[in-house]
Amino acid sequence: MQNSSAAPAATVGYEPAEPEEIRLTPEIPEQTGSAAARSRSQGGLARATTLCELRRFADAVPAVAALISAEPRNADAWCLMAEAQLGNDRPAAALQAAQAAASLAPARERPRRLASLSLGRLGREEEAIELALEGTQCEPGSWRAHARLAESLAVSRHRFDDARHAADTAIALDPDVPGPHLAAGVVALASGRRGDAASAFCAALAVDPQCLEAHHQLAGVQALERRRGGFFAWVRLPRLRRRGR
C-alpha cells in the first residue's frame, strides 16, 4: 500500500469494476460547503450508513458513489464505499476506496482498519497486519482499531500472544459493546482454545443478546465441539430481547 500521507489525487480517481457505477476523477473541485450542501451531504451519509447497517450493500454502492461524485474529498464517504464493497465481497474495490480515504484523512484509524480488512480478504496477511497496527497508532483509544489488529494477528500462528494482547486492549477500552469480545473469541478460536472462544462469544451476547455475529460464532464453536466428541454444558444462547423491552 502506498504511503497514506501522500496527496489524495493519486487515489481519489475511483475506477469501479462494474460499468454501471459512476466514474470519479480527482479533477472535480471541492465543494464550498454551503449550509444546504452540508445538509445534503449529511443526509446522503446517513442514508448510505443505514443501507450498510441493513446489509443492503448493493443499494449502498450507487448511493455512496453519487455522494463521492459531488464531494470527492469526503473521507467518510470513501470509508462507506469501502464498507459497501466489502459487503458486496469485492475486496479489491474496497481497498481502493479505503486508500482514497486514508489519503484524505491520514490521522484517522477507520480508513486503515478498512484497508486492513480488505487486504485480509485478499490474502495479503502481512500487509493487513501492518495497516491494522497503523490504525492503533493513529487512534490508540479506538477499540475498533485494536480489535482489528487482534483479528489480523490471529491469522498468524506465531503471533497469538500479540493477538490476545490486542483483544484484551480492545476489551479494556470498551467492555460494553460486543466487538471487542468477538475479537477475543476469534483469537481464541484461531489458537485452538474453543472453551475460551465460547466464553468470549457469550460475553458478546451478554452485552448485546441480538448480536448475530456472536450467535453465529458460538453456534459454530458448539458444532465443532460436538463433532470432536465434546460438549460445553455451561454454554447457553441468551434469549433475544423483544423490541420495546
CSV table of C-alpha atoms in Angstrom, one decimal:
chain,number,residue,atom,x,y,z
A,1,MET,CA,0.0,0.0,0.0
A,2,GLN,CA,1.3,3.5,-0.8
A,3,ASN,CA,2.1,6.0,1.9
A,4,SER,CA,-1.3,7.1,3.2
A,5,SER,CA,0.0,10.6,3.8
A,6,ALA,CA,0.5,11.2,0.1
A,7,ALA,CA,-1.6,13.7,-1.8
A,8,PRO,CA,-5.1,12.3,-2.4
A,9,ALA,CA,-5.0,13.0,-6.1
A,10,ALA,CA,-3.2,9.7,-6.6
A,11,THR,CA,-6.0,7.6,-5.2
A,12,VAL,CA,-9.2,9.7,-5.5
A,13,GLY,CA,-9.9,8.6,-9.0
A,14,TYR,CA,-12.2,5.7,-8.3
A,15,GLU,CA,-12.1,3.0,-11.0
A,16,PRO,CA,-15.2,0.9,-10.4
A,17,ALA,CA,-15.2,-2.7,-11.6
A,18,GLU,CA,-18.7,-2.6,-12.9
A,19,PRO,CA,-19.5,-0.3,-15.9
A,20,GLU,CA,-22.8,1.0,-14.5
A,21,GLU,CA,-21.1,2.6,-11.5
A,22,ILE,CA,-20.1,6.3,-11.6
A,23,ARG,CA,-16.5,7.0,-12.6
A,24,LEU,CA,-14.9,9.7,-10.5
A,25,THR,CA,-11.9,11.8,-11.2
A,26,PRO,CA,-9.7,13.9,-9.0
A,27,GLU,CA,-10.2,17.0,-11.1
A,28,ILE,CA,-13.7,17.5,-9.6
A,29,PRO,CA,-13.4,20.7,-7.5
A,30,GLU,CA,-14.0,20.5,-3.8
A,31,GLN,CA,-17.4,21.8,-2.7
A,32,THR,CA,-17.6,25.2,-1.0
A,33,GLY,CA,-19.6,23.9,1.9
A,34,SER,CA,-22.9,26.0,2.0
A,35,ALA,CA,-25.4,25.1,4.6
A,36,ALA,CA,-27.6,23.4,2.0
A,37,ALA,CA,-24.7,21.4,0.6
A,38,ARG,CA,-23.7,20.3,4.1
A,39,SER,CA,-27.2,19.2,4.9
A,40,ARG,CA,-27.4,17.2,1.6
A,41,SER,CA,-24.0,15.7,2.4
A,42,GLN,CA,-25.1,14.7,6.0
A,43,GLY,CA,-28.4,13.3,4.6
A,44,GLY,CA,-26.5,11.2,2.0
A,45,LEU,CA,-24.1,9.9,4.5
A,46,ALA,CA,-26.9,8.9,6.9
A,47,ARG,CA,-28.8,7.1,4.2
A,48,ALA,CA,-25.7,5.2,3.0
A,49,THR,CA,-24.8,4.3,6.5
A,50,THR,CA,-28.3,3.0,7.1
A,51,LEU,CA,-28.2,0.9,3.9
A,52,CYS,CA,-24.9,-0.6,5.1
A,53,GLU,CA,-26.3,-1.3,8.6
A,54,LEU,CA,-29.2,-3.1,6.9
A,55,ARG,CA,-26.7,-5.0,4.8
A,56,ARG,CA,-28.2,-3.6,1.6
A,57,PHE,CA,-24.7,-3.2,0.2
A,58,ALA,CA,-25.8,-3.4,-3.5
A,59,ASP,CA,-28.0,-0.3,-2.9
A,60,ALA,CA,-25.4,1.4,-0.8
A,61,VAL,CA,-22.7,1.4,-3.5
A,62,PRO,CA,-24.6,3.7,-6.0
A,63,ALA,CA,-25.8,5.9,-3.1
A,64,VAL,CA,-22.3,6.4,-1.9
A,65,ALA,CA,-20.9,6.8,-5.4
A,66,ALA,CA,-23.3,9.7,-6.0
A,67,LEU,CA,-22.2,11.4,-2.8
A,68,ILE,CA,-18.5,10.9,-3.7
A,69,SER,CA,-19.2,12.3,-7.2
A,70,ALA,CA,-20.4,15.5,-5.5
A,71,GLU,CA,-17.8,15.5,-2.8
A,72,PRO,CA,-14.7,13.6,-3.9
A,73,ARG,CA,-12.7,14.7,-0.8
A,74,ASN,CA,-15.2,13.4,1.7
A,75,ALA,CA,-13.2,10.7,3.6
A,76,ASP,CA,-16.3,9.4,5.4
A,77,ALA,CA,-18.0,8.7,2.0
A,78,TRP,CA,-14.9,6.8,0.8
A,79,CYS,CA,-15.0,4.8,4.1
A,80,LEU,CA,-18.6,3.9,3.4
A,81,MET,CA,-17.7,2.9,-0.1
A,82,ALA,CA,-15.1,0.6,1.3
A,83,GLU,CA,-17.6,-0.9,3.7
A,84,ALA,CA,-20.2,-1.4,1.0
A,85,GLN,CA,-17.7,-3.0,-1.3
A,86,LEU,CA,-16.6,-5.4,1.5
A,87,GLY,CA,-20.3,-6.3,2.0
A,88,ASN,CA,-20.5,-7.0,-1.7
A,89,ASP,CA,-17.5,-9.3,-1.5
A,90,ARG,CA,-15.3,-7.0,-3.6
A,91,PRO,CA,-12.2,-6.5,-1.5
A,92,ALA,CA,-10.1,-5.0,-4.3
A,93,ALA,CA,-12.6,-2.2,-4.8
A,94,ALA,CA,-12.9,-1.8,-1.1
A,95,LEU,CA,-9.1,-1.5,-0.8
A,96,GLN,CA,-9.1,1.2,-3.4
A,97,ALA,CA,-11.8,3.2,-1.6
A,98,ALA,CA,-10.0,2.7,1.8
A,99,GLN,CA,-6.8,4.0,0.2
A,100,ALA,CA,-8.5,7.1,-1.0
A,101,ALA,CA,-10.0,7.7,2.5
A,102,ALA,CA,-6.5,7.2,4.1
A,103,SER,CA,-5.0,9.8,1.7
A,104,LEU,CA,-7.7,12.3,2.7
A,105,ALA,CA,-7.7,11.5,6.4
A,106,PRO,CA,-4.2,10.4,7.3
A,107,ALA,CA,-4.7,10.8,11.1
A,108,ARG,CA,-7.8,8.6,11.3
A,109,GLU,CA,-7.8,4.9,12.1
A,110,ARG,CA,-11.0,4.0,10.2
A,111,PRO,CA,-9.5,4.0,6.6
A,112,ARG,CA,-6.6,1.9,7.7
A,113,ARG,CA,-8.9,-0.5,9.5
A,114,LEU,CA,-10.9,-0.9,6.3
A,115,ALA,CA,-7.8,-1.3,4.2
A,116,SER,CA,-6.6,-4.0,6.6
A,117,LEU,CA,-9.9,-5.8,6.3
A,118,SER,CA,-9.7,-5.6,2.5
A,119,LEU,CA,-6.1,-6.9,2.5
A,120,GLY,CA,-7.1,-9.7,4.7
A,121,ARG,CA,-9.8,-10.7,2.3
A,122,LEU,CA,-7.3,-10.6,-0.5
A,123,GLY,CA,-5.0,-13.0,1.4
A,124,ARG,CA,-2.3,-10.3,1.9
A,125,GLU,CA,-2.0,-11.1,5.6
A,126,GLU,CA,1.3,-9.2,6.5
A,127,GLU,CA,0.1,-6.1,4.8
A,128,ALA,CA,-3.2,-6.4,6.7
A,129,ILE,CA,-1.4,-6.6,10.0
A,130,GLU,CA,0.8,-3.6,9.1
A,131,LEU,CA,-2.3,-1.4,8.3
A,132,ALA,CA,-4.1,-2.6,11.4
A,133,LEU,CA,-1.1,-1.6,13.5
A,134,GLU,CA,-1.0,1.8,11.9
A,135,GLY,CA,-4.7,2.2,12.8
A,136,THR,CA,-3.9,1.7,16.5
A,137,GLN,CA,-1.1,4.2,16.2
A,138,CYS,CA,-3.4,6.8,14.7
A,139,GLU,CA,-6.0,6.4,17.4
A,140,PRO,CA,-4.7,4.4,20.4
A,141,GLY,CA,-8.1,4.9,22.2
A,142,SER,CA,-10.1,3.2,19.5
A,143,TRP,CA,-11.3,-0.3,20.5
A,144,ARG,CA,-12.2,-0.9,16.8
A,145,ALA,CA,-8.5,-0.4,15.8
A,146,HIS,CA,-7.3,-2.8,18.5
A,147,ALA,CA,-10.0,-5.4,17.7
A,148,ARG,CA,-9.0,-5.3,14.0
A,149,LEU,CA,-5.3,-5.7,14.9
A,150,ALA,CA,-6.2,-8.7,17.1
A,151,GLU,CA,-8.2,-10.4,14.2
A,152,SER,CA,-5.4,-9.7,11.7
A,153,LEU,CA,-2.7,-11.1,14.0
A,154,ALA,CA,-4.9,-14.2,14.7
A,155,VAL,CA,-4.2,-15.4,11.2
A,156,SER,CA,-0.5,-15.8,12.0
A,157,ARG,CA,0.2,-18.9,14.1
A,158,HIS,CA,3.3,-17.3,15.6
A,159,ARG,CA,1.6,-14.2,16.9
A,160,PHE,CA,-1.2,-15.5,19.1
A,161,ASP,CA,0.2,-13.7,22.2
A,162,ASP,CA,0.2,-10.4,20.4
A,163,ALA,CA,-3.3,-11.0,19.1
A,164,ARG,CA,-4.5,-11.8,22.6
A,165,HIS,CA,-3.0,-8.6,23.9
A,166,ALA,CA,-4.7,-6.6,21.2
A,167,ALA,CA,-8.0,-8.2,22.0
A,168,ASP,CA,-7.5,-7.5,25.7
A,169,THR,CA,-6.8,-3.9,25.0
A,170,ALA,CA,-9.9,-3.6,22.9
A,171,ILE,CA,-12.0,-5.0,25.8
A,172,ALA,CA,-10.4,-2.7,28.3
A,173,LEU,CA,-11.2,0.3,26.1
A,174,ASP,CA,-14.9,-0.6,25.9
A,175,PRO,CA,-16.2,-3.8,27.5
A,176,ASP,CA,-19.8,-2.8,27.0
A,177,VAL,CA,-20.0,-3.4,23.2
A,178,PRO,CA,-19.8,-6.8,21.6
A,179,GLY,CA,-17.0,-6.1,19.1
A,180,PRO,CA,-14.0,-6.5,21.5
A,181,HIS,CA,-15.4,-9.7,22.8
A,182,LEU,CA,-15.9,-11.0,19.3
A,183,ALA,CA,-12.3,-10.2,18.5
A,184,ALA,CA,-11.2,-12.1,21.6
A,185,GLY,CA,-13.3,-15.1,20.5
A,186,VAL,CA,-11.8,-15.1,17.1
A,187,VAL,CA,-8.3,-15.1,18.6
A,188,ALA,CA,-9.1,-17.9,21.0
A,189,LEU,CA,-10.7,-20.0,18.3
A,190,ALA,CA,-7.7,-19.5,15.9
A,191,SER,CA,-5.4,-20.7,18.7
A,192,GLY,CA,-7.5,-23.8,19.4
A,193,ARG,CA,-8.9,-22.6,22.7
A,194,ARG,CA,-12.5,-23.4,22.0
A,195,GLY,CA,-13.7,-23.0,25.6
A,196,ASP,CA,-12.2,-19.5,25.8
A,197,ALA,CA,-13.8,-18.7,22.4
A,198,ALA,CA,-17.2,-19.8,23.6
A,199,SER,CA,-16.8,-17.7,26.7
A,200,ALA,CA,-15.9,-14.7,24.6
A,201,PHE,CA,-18.8,-15.1,22.3
A,202,CYS,CA,-21.1,-15.5,25.3
A,203,ALA,CA,-19.6,-12.3,26.7
A,204,ALA,CA,-20.6,-10.5,23.5
A,205,LEU,CA,-24.1,-11.8,23.8
A,206,ALA,CA,-24.2,-10.7,27.4
A,207,VAL,CA,-23.8,-7.1,26.3
A,208,ASP,CA,-25.9,-7.5,23.1
A,209,PRO,CA,-28.2,-10.5,23.0
A,210,GLN,CA,-29.2,-9.7,19.4
A,211,CYS,CA,-25.6,-9.7,18.1
A,212,LEU,CA,-26.0,-12.0,15.1
A,213,GLU,CA,-22.2,-12.5,14.7
A,214,ALA,CA,-21.9,-13.7,18.2
A,215,HIS,CA,-24.8,-16.2,17.8
A,216,HIS,CA,-23.2,-17.4,14.5
A,217,GLN,CA,-19.7,-17.8,16.0
A,218,LEU,CA,-21.0,-19.5,19.2
A,219,ALA,CA,-23.1,-21.9,17.2
A,220,GLY,CA,-20.0,-22.8,15.1
A,221,VAL,CA,-17.9,-23.5,18.2
A,222,GLN,CA,-20.6,-25.7,19.7
A,223,ALA,CA,-20.9,-27.6,16.4
A,224,LEU,CA,-17.2,-28.1,16.2
A,225,GLU,CA,-17.1,-29.3,19.8
A,226,ARG,CA,-19.9,-31.8,19.2
A,227,ARG,CA,-18.1,-33.2,16.1
A,228,ARG,CA,-15.0,-33.7,18.2
A,229,GLY,CA,-16.9,-35.5,20.9
A,230,GLY,CA,-17.1,-32.7,23.5
A,231,PHE,CA,-19.8,-30.6,24.8
A,232,PHE,CA,-19.9,-27.2,26.6
A,233,ALA,CA,-22.7,-27.9,29.1
A,234,TRP,CA,-22.4,-24.5,30.5
A,235,VAL,CA,-22.9,-22.6,27.2
A,236,ARG,CA,-26.5,-21.4,26.7
A,237,LEU,CA,-27.6,-18.9,24.0
A,238,PRO,CA,-29.2,-15.9,25.6
A,239,ARG,CA,-32.8,-15.4,24.6
A,240,LEU,CA,-33.3,-12.5,22.2
A,241,ARG,CA,-34.8,-9.4,23.7
A,242,ARG,CA,-38.0,-8.3,22.1
A,243,ARG,CA,-38.1,-4.8,20.7
A,244,GLY,CA,-39.5,-2.2,23.1
A,245,ARG,CA,-38.4,-4.1,26.2
